[in-house]
Tab-separated table of C-alpha atoms and ligand atoms in Angstrom:
chain	number	residue	atom	x	y	z
C	1	MET	CA	19.797	12.272	-13.281
C	2	ARG	CA	19.580	8.575	-12.471
C	3	ALA	CA	16.353	6.599	-12.627
C	4	LEU	CA	15.459	2.940	-12.213
C	5	VAL	CA	13.527	2.249	-15.406
C	6	TYR	CA	11.110	-0.666	-15.789
C	7	LEU	CA	11.659	-2.144	-19.261
C	8	GLY	CA	9.294	-5.125	-19.123
C	9	PRO	CA	8.579	-8.154	-16.935
C	10	ARG	CA	11.564	-8.804	-14.630
C	11	ARG	CA	13.670	-6.098	-16.254
C	12	MET	CA	14.734	-2.957	-14.421
C	13	GLU	CA	17.682	-0.838	-15.478
C	14	LEU	CA	19.500	2.054	-13.875
C	15	GLN	CA	19.577	4.731	-16.588
C	16	GLU	CA	20.725	8.290	-17.031
C	17	VAL	CA	17.617	10.254	-18.076
C	18	PRO	CA	16.828	13.971	-18.597
C	19	ASP	CA	15.933	16.054	-15.545
C	20	PRO	CA	12.231	16.841	-15.121
C	21	VAL	CA	10.963	20.425	-15.376
C	22	ALA	CA	8.310	21.965	-13.116
C	23	GLU	CA	5.504	23.096	-15.418
C	24	PRO	CA	3.043	25.737	-14.186
C	25	GLY	CA	1.331	24.496	-11.018
C	26	GLU	CA	3.902	21.737	-10.515
C	27	VAL	CA	6.829	21.067	-8.233
C	28	VAL	CA	9.887	18.895	-8.758
C	29	ILE	CA	10.510	16.530	-5.858
C	30	ASP	CA	14.147	15.629	-5.166
C	31	SER	CA	13.653	12.084	-3.858
C	32	ILE	CA	15.237	11.066	-0.557
C	33	VAL	CA	13.746	7.555	-0.259
C	34	SER	CA	11.137	5.543	-2.189
C	35	ALA	CA	9.589	2.309	-0.953
C	36	VAL	CA	8.692	-0.615	-3.201
C	37	CYS	CA	4.952	-1.368	-3.117
C	38	GLY	CA	3.343	-4.758	-3.757
C	39	SER	CA	1.708	-3.245	-6.836
C	40	ASP	CA	5.120	-2.245	-8.273
C	41	LEU	CA	6.213	-5.811	-7.636
C	42	HIS	CA	3.121	-7.108	-9.385
C	43	GLY	CA	4.115	-5.004	-12.412
C	44	PHE	CA	7.692	-6.313	-12.208
C	45	ARG	CA	6.617	-9.968	-12.110
C	46	GLU	CA	4.279	-10.016	-15.065
C	47	ALA	CA	3.135	-7.785	-17.904
C	48	SER	CA	0.252	-5.619	-16.779
C	49	SER	CA	-1.991	-3.356	-18.808
C	50	ARG	CA	-1.613	-0.753	-16.067
C	51	ARG	CA	2.182	-0.403	-16.042
C	52	ILE	CA	3.420	0.170	-19.582
C	53	PRO	CA	7.227	0.111	-20.093
C	54	PRO	CA	9.420	2.087	-20.242
C	55	LEU	CA	8.271	3.437	-16.891
C	56	VAL	CA	9.770	4.875	-13.728
C	57	MET	CA	7.617	3.323	-11.000
C	58	GLY	CA	7.455	4.350	-7.351
C	59	HIS	CA	4.607	6.060	-5.517
C	60	GLU	CA	5.744	5.821	-1.886
C	61	THR	CA	8.276	8.632	-1.763
C	62	VAL	CA	9.673	11.167	0.667
C	63	GLY	CA	11.753	14.005	-0.737
C	64	ARG	CA	12.345	17.738	-0.820
C	65	ILE	CA	10.912	20.304	-3.179
C	66	GLY	CA	13.757	21.161	-5.522
C	67	ALA	CA	11.945	23.403	-8.025
C	68	VAL	CA	8.577	25.117	-8.288
C	69	GLY	CA	6.673	25.973	-11.453
C	70	LYS	CA	4.795	29.173	-12.199
C	71	GLY	CA	1.967	29.833	-9.759
C	72	VAL	CA	3.470	27.744	-6.920
C	73	ASP	CA	4.592	29.498	-3.720
C	74	PRO	CA	8.429	29.808	-3.977
C	75	GLU	CA	8.515	29.508	-0.172
C	76	ARG	CA	7.941	25.790	-0.721
C	77	LEU	CA	11.470	25.319	-2.097
C	78	GLY	CA	13.388	22.971	0.204
C	79	GLN	CA	10.231	21.779	1.991
C	80	ARG	CA	10.304	18.102	3.021
C	81	VAL	CA	7.276	16.315	1.595
C	82	VAL	CA	5.599	12.949	1.178
C	83	LEU	CA	4.088	12.117	-2.202
C	84	LYS	CA	0.284	11.822	-2.329
C	85	PRO	CA	0.297	9.880	-5.571
C	86	ILE	CA	-3.333	9.846	-6.745
C	87	LEU	CA	-3.912	12.673	-9.216
C	88	SER	CA	-7.657	13.121	-9.628
C	89	CYS	CA	-9.717	15.484	-11.765
C	90	GLY	CA	-11.022	17.472	-8.803
C	91	ARG	CA	-14.325	18.190	-10.541
C	92	CYS	CA	-16.390	14.994	-10.630
C	93	ASP	CA	-18.846	13.923	-7.916
C	94	ALA	CA	-16.372	11.405	-6.462
C	95	CYS	CA	-13.584	13.997	-6.234
C	96	ARG	CA	-15.877	16.596	-4.686
C	97	ALA	CA	-16.833	14.042	-2.023
C	98	GLY	CA	-13.117	13.433	-1.337
C	99	ASP	CA	-13.285	9.924	-2.841
C	100	ILE	CA	-10.365	10.597	-5.153
C	101	ASN	CA	-9.742	6.840	-5.464
C	102	ARG	CA	-13.035	6.584	-7.393
C	103	CYS	CA	-12.278	9.352	-9.907
C	104	LEU	CA	-12.717	7.947	-13.416
C	105	GLU	CA	-9.949	10.222	-14.669
C	106	GLY	CA	-7.641	9.395	-11.773
C	107	ARG	CA	-3.963	8.841	-12.497
C	108	LEU	CA	-1.291	7.364	-10.260
C	109	VAL	CA	2.251	8.715	-10.057
C	110	GLY	CA	4.660	5.886	-10.830
C	111	ARG	CA	2.115	4.138	-13.042
C	112	ASP	CA	0.555	6.689	-15.375
C	113	LEU	CA	3.478	9.111	-15.150
C	114	ALA	CA	7.086	8.905	-13.953
C	115	GLY	CA	7.429	8.329	-10.220
C	116	GLY	CA	9.777	8.126	-7.301
C	117	PHE	CA	12.359	5.515	-8.363
C	118	ALA	CA	14.321	8.451	-9.774
C	119	GLU	CA	16.433	11.206	-8.265
C	120	ARG	CA	13.793	13.749	-9.284
C	121	PHE	CA	10.243	13.807	-10.653
C	122	ALA	CA	7.575	16.448	-11.308
C	123	VAL	CA	4.037	16.392	-9.888
C	124	PRO	CA	1.187	18.877	-9.397
C	125	ALA	CA	1.983	20.916	-6.257
C	126	PRO	CA	-0.889	19.497	-4.123
C	127	ALA	CA	0.580	15.983	-4.556
C	128	ALA	CA	3.596	17.060	-2.477
C	129	VAL	CA	2.341	17.074	1.124
C	130	PRO	CA	4.507	18.775	3.788
C	131	ILE	CA	5.544	16.552	6.693
C	132	PRO	CA	6.362	17.522	10.290
C	133	SER	CA	10.090	18.012	10.887
C	134	GLU	CA	10.200	15.434	13.709
C	135	LEU	CA	8.824	12.637	11.515
C	136	PRO	CA	11.748	10.539	10.150
C	137	ASP	CA	11.904	9.777	6.410
C	138	ASP	CA	11.635	6.033	7.082
C	139	VAL	CA	8.339	6.483	8.915
C	140	ALA	CA	6.863	9.201	6.690
C	141	VAL	CA	7.373	6.909	3.688
C	142	LEU	CA	4.738	4.566	5.208
C	143	THR	CA	2.027	7.248	4.870
C	144	GLU	CA	0.674	5.884	1.575
C	145	PRO	CA	0.616	2.183	2.526
C	146	LEU	CA	-0.871	2.999	5.944
C	147	ALA	CA	-3.537	5.069	4.156
C	148	ASN	CA	-4.491	1.857	2.293
C	149	ALA	CA	-4.913	0.108	5.636
C	150	GLU	CA	-6.844	3.062	7.037
C	151	HIS	CA	-9.201	2.989	4.068
C	152	VAL	CA	-10.108	-0.625	4.803
C	153	THR	CA	-10.174	-0.633	8.594
C	154	GLU	CA	-12.064	2.655	8.868
C	155	ARG	CA	-14.954	0.991	7.040
C	156	ALA	CA	-14.443	-2.596	8.169
C	157	VAL	CA	-13.616	-2.597	11.848
C	158	ARG	CA	-15.934	-1.686	14.697
C	159	GLU	CA	-14.938	-1.615	18.338
C	160	GLY	CA	-14.723	-5.129	19.800
C	161	ASP	CA	-14.529	-6.928	16.441
C	162	VAL	CA	-12.542	-10.075	15.831
C	163	VAL	CA	-10.589	-9.470	12.616
C	164	PHE	CA	-8.860	-12.054	10.440
C	165	VAL	CA	-6.120	-10.726	8.163
C	166	ILE	CA	-5.127	-13.103	5.361
C	167	GLY	CA	-1.687	-12.357	3.922
C	168	SER	CA	0.940	-10.679	6.043
C	169	GLY	CA	3.124	-8.763	3.648
C	170	PRO	CA	3.636	-5.090	4.442
C	171	ILE	CA	-0.018	-4.220	3.738
C	172	GLY	CA	-1.262	-7.159	5.839
C	173	ALA	CA	1.018	-6.163	8.721
C	174	LEU	CA	-0.224	-2.568	8.466
C	175	MET	CA	-3.810	-3.926	8.495
C	176	VAL	CA	-3.020	-5.642	11.806
C	177	ARG	CA	-1.824	-2.345	13.292
C	178	ALA	CA	-4.704	-0.360	11.804
C	179	ALA	CA	-7.272	-2.908	13.050
C	180	PHE	CA	-5.991	-2.408	16.618
C	181	LEU	CA	-6.032	1.384	16.154
C	182	HIS	CA	-9.729	0.934	15.286
C	183	ARG	CA	-10.186	-1.023	18.545
C	184	ALA	CA	-10.455	-4.548	17.267
C	185	ARG	CA	-10.658	-6.920	20.240
C	186	GLN	CA	-8.619	-9.644	18.590
C	187	VAL	CA	-6.714	-9.862	15.321
C	188	LEU	CA	-5.829	-13.207	13.734
C	189	VAL	CA	-3.351	-13.404	10.889
C	190	THR	CA	-2.143	-16.059	8.479
C	191	ASP	CA	0.431	-16.331	5.702
C	192	THR	CA	2.265	-19.122	3.895
C	193	ASN	CA	5.614	-17.369	4.457
C	194	PRO	CA	6.670	-18.045	8.090
C	195	GLU	CA	9.011	-15.021	8.293
C	196	ARG	CA	6.284	-12.654	7.177
C	197	LEU	CA	3.793	-14.291	9.489
C	198	ALA	CA	6.168	-13.840	12.441
C	199	PHE	CA	6.447	-10.139	11.688
C	200	ALA	CA	2.666	-9.651	11.662
C	201	VAL	CA	2.413	-11.632	14.897
C	202	ALA	CA	4.988	-9.252	16.406
C	203	GLN	CA	2.493	-6.451	15.637
C	204	GLY	CA	0.164	-8.004	18.198
C	205	ALA	CA	-1.832	-10.494	16.147
C	206	GLU	CA	-2.542	-14.129	16.936
C	207	GLU	CA	-0.838	-16.628	14.624
C	208	ILE	CA	-3.007	-18.825	12.417
C	209	PRO	CA	-0.786	-21.387	10.646
C	210	SER	CA	-1.526	-21.649	6.928
C	211	GLU	CA	-1.879	-25.447	7.243
C	212	GLY	CA	-5.211	-26.059	8.958
C	213	ALA	CA	-6.043	-22.336	9.009
C	214	LEU	CA	-9.810	-22.833	9.139
C	215	GLU	CA	-9.642	-25.201	12.119
C	216	ALA	CA	-7.348	-22.757	13.936
C	217	VAL	CA	-9.754	-19.854	13.305
C	218	THR	CA	-12.687	-21.969	14.461
C	219	THR	CA	-10.853	-22.852	17.679
C	220	ALA	CA	-9.741	-19.244	18.266
C	221	THR	CA	-13.335	-17.983	17.930
C	222	ASP	CA	-15.087	-20.809	19.871
C	223	GLY	CA	-16.707	-22.016	16.680
C	224	VAL	CA	-18.364	-18.660	15.900
C	225	GLY	CA	-16.150	-17.344	13.123
C	226	VAL	CA	-14.689	-13.864	12.739
C	227	ASP	CA	-16.568	-10.563	12.369
C	228	VAL	CA	-14.309	-9.194	9.645
C	229	VAL	CA	-11.984	-10.745	7.071
C	230	ILE	CA	-9.366	-8.571	5.380
C	231	ASP	CA	-7.960	-10.504	2.439
C	232	ALA	CA	-4.624	-8.930	1.568
C	233	ALA	CA	-3.631	-11.927	-0.569
C	234	GLY	CA	-6.491	-12.325	-3.049
C	235	PHE	CA	-6.319	-15.861	-4.406
C	236	GLU	CA	-9.113	-18.378	-4.992
C	237	ALA	CA	-7.899	-20.255	-1.891
C	238	THR	CA	-7.993	-17.129	0.290
C	239	TRP	CA	-11.452	-16.076	-0.968
C	240	ALA	CA	-12.637	-19.546	0.062
C	241	LEU	CA	-10.859	-19.380	3.426
C	242	GLY	CA	-12.364	-15.952	4.136
C	243	LEU	CA	-15.881	-17.178	3.367
C	244	GLN	CA	-15.432	-20.233	5.582
C	245	ALA	CA	-13.921	-18.229	8.439
C	246	ILE	CA	-16.509	-15.430	8.518
C	247	ARG	CA	-19.431	-15.575	10.957
C	248	PRO	CA	-22.963	-15.242	9.572
C	249	GLY	CA	-23.559	-11.566	8.765
C	250	GLY	CA	-19.819	-10.870	8.668
C	251	ARG	CA	-17.929	-8.586	6.323
C	252	ILE	CA	-15.124	-9.475	3.908
C	253	PHE	CA	-12.830	-6.851	2.390
C	254	GLU	CA	-10.807	-7.725	-0.701
C	255	ILE	CA	-7.593	-5.808	-1.225
C	256	GLY	CA	-5.111	-8.454	-2.455
C	257	LEU	CA	-4.012	-8.560	-6.088
C	258	GLY	CA	-3.300	-12.312	-6.156
C	259	ALA	CA	-5.632	-13.433	-8.951
C	260	PRO	CA	-7.940	-11.398	-11.189
C	261	SER	CA	-10.764	-13.956	-11.296
C	262	GLY	CA	-11.793	-17.427	-10.188
C	263	MET	CA	-14.380	-19.504	-8.345
C	264	VAL	CA	-16.330	-18.001	-5.462
C	265	ASP	CA	-18.764	-20.102	-3.433
C	266	PHE	CA	-21.835	-17.883	-3.664
C	267	PHE	CA	-24.026	-20.398	-1.816
C	268	THR	CA	-21.921	-19.587	1.229
C	269	VAL	CA	-22.137	-15.840	0.520
C	270	LEU	CA	-25.928	-15.945	0.548
C	271	GLY	CA	-26.257	-18.628	3.212
C	272	LYS	CA	-24.163	-16.576	5.638
C	273	GLU	CA	-25.487	-13.229	4.419
C	274	ALA	CA	-21.862	-12.236	4.059
C	275	THR	CA	-20.931	-8.871	2.616
C	276	ILE	CA	-17.978	-8.788	0.236
C	277	ALA	CA	-16.513	-5.361	-0.467
C	278	GLY	CA	-13.572	-4.239	-2.543
C	279	SER	CA	-11.062	-1.689	-1.412
C	280	TYR	CA	-8.913	0.422	-3.666
C	281	ALA	CA	-6.289	2.891	-2.485
C	282	TRP	CA	-7.511	5.677	-0.182
C	283	THR	CA	-9.360	8.952	0.042
C	284	ASP	CA	-7.970	12.396	0.909
C	285	GLN	CA	-9.205	11.855	4.436
C	286	ASP	CA	-7.480	8.473	4.827
C	287	PHE	CA	-4.201	9.956	3.622
C	288	ALA	CA	-4.434	12.902	6.034
C	289	ARG	CA	-5.343	10.601	8.930
C	290	SER	CA	-2.503	8.243	8.106
C	291	LEU	CA	0.026	11.095	8.213
C	292	GLU	CA	-1.495	12.275	11.483
C	293	LEU	CA	-1.270	8.790	13.015
C	294	LEU	CA	2.386	8.498	12.027
C	295	ALA	CA	3.132	11.985	13.388
C	296	ASP	CA	1.495	10.865	16.655
C	297	GLY	CA	3.852	7.885	16.815
C	298	ALA	CA	1.402	5.123	15.814
C	299	LEU	CA	4.283	3.182	14.242
C	300	THR	CA	8.009	3.039	14.518
C	301	ALA	CA	9.780	1.798	11.415
C	302	ASP	CA	11.718	-0.834	13.379
C	303	GLY	CA	12.012	-3.994	11.346
C	304	TRP	CA	9.765	-2.703	8.550
C	305	LEU	CA	12.251	-1.450	6.029
C	306	THR	CA	15.514	-2.522	4.455
C	307	ARG	CA	17.477	0.283	2.830
C	308	VAL	CA	19.006	-0.494	-0.564
C	309	PRO	CA	20.939	1.860	-2.887
C	310	LEU	CA	19.107	2.708	-6.114
C	311	ALA	CA	21.797	0.894	-8.124
C	312	ALA	CA	20.798	-2.396	-6.429
C	313	GLY	CA	17.142	-1.917	-7.394
C	314	GLN	CA	16.948	-4.753	-9.918
C	315	GLU	CA	18.308	-7.302	-7.405
C	316	ALA	CA	16.000	-5.996	-4.713
C	317	PHE	CA	13.006	-6.528	-7.003
C	318	GLU	CA	14.197	-10.061	-7.820
C	319	ASP	CA	14.610	-10.939	-4.135
C	320	LEU	CA	11.150	-9.619	-3.343
C	321	ALA	CA	9.571	-11.402	-6.305
C	322	ASP	CA	11.316	-14.767	-5.801
C	323	ARG	CA	11.866	-15.006	-2.061
C	324	GLY	CA	9.409	-12.555	-0.503
C	325	ARG	CA	12.248	-10.855	1.286
C	326	PRO	CA	13.303	-8.529	2.655
C	327	PHE	CA	9.987	-7.442	4.106
C	328	LYS	CA	9.797	-3.982	2.537
C	329	VAL	CA	12.514	-2.320	0.491
C	330	LEU	CA	13.430	1.339	0.664
C	331	LEU	CA	15.462	2.622	-2.265
C	332	GLU	CA	17.902	5.362	-1.242
C	333	LEU	CA	17.970	8.298	-3.612
C	334	GLY	CA	19.143	11.389	-1.761
Y	401	ZN	ZN1	1.486	1.488	-2.669
Y	402	ZN	ZN1	-12.620	13.207	-10.431
């Protein structure tokens, strides 16, 4: 079978590799489409201790069950599924509470084992989640990224809040939608890339230009500041902007992978009694809710995705890394 193999920073190669086998308790997913995530892109751009080459990345995948291992219901053969890519131990306190994203033994498909940028891959059967027949592939593939947005907004946003989303890549744009689903009164958004900003604005947010962002936020909130900041960029400059834009007592959620460390103005944190929280991936509940929202028509995929054949994967990664476009890439596999 064919797989797009990550060989090191800025190197992807289409290779012929052996077919996977469904071990006991596993299924083989025949991929239909796999979306490129910002975290895959992060791995493509620079060496990361979390994505060790050679590796088949990809954790946002829709496919069909092509083989079942011992102990898996053979009725599942042919079932259309979305990948739920966190594999957790199932036994620890975090797992038992459903917080699979906090499992210390957690693994991610497409990072710790081969993932969806291949025609086929094997996963434990519960990681292949059946999807309703009326839900198109191109929408179902947003289940995992929307679950990320759900995980943040479920905790961050209360009815009537003014929310400021910093960074309007696919996750930022999904944050805008999710913030409205959680009844935010107003959502402001900023980004340095005008095309990306325009897309998030089309999701219903108010545009904050990246030049003079703080002044624009101050004007938009009558000098009060915002209730919630969702930082989907994660650079020193955006940490600072978030802290300046937040009202006293406000809440800041960090989800962007921009920089691993840097200066934070803690005088402002304590002076404003701001709360800074991290957000990583999603829980079982977020994933289920995300799939439910999509099945209920919370999003259409219009304008979100650009389909690219698997063979053009390397170029697609380069375009995303160098030009921030197209917005979100969907590799075609089936
Ligand atoms: Zn992802
Ligand atoms: Zn666990």
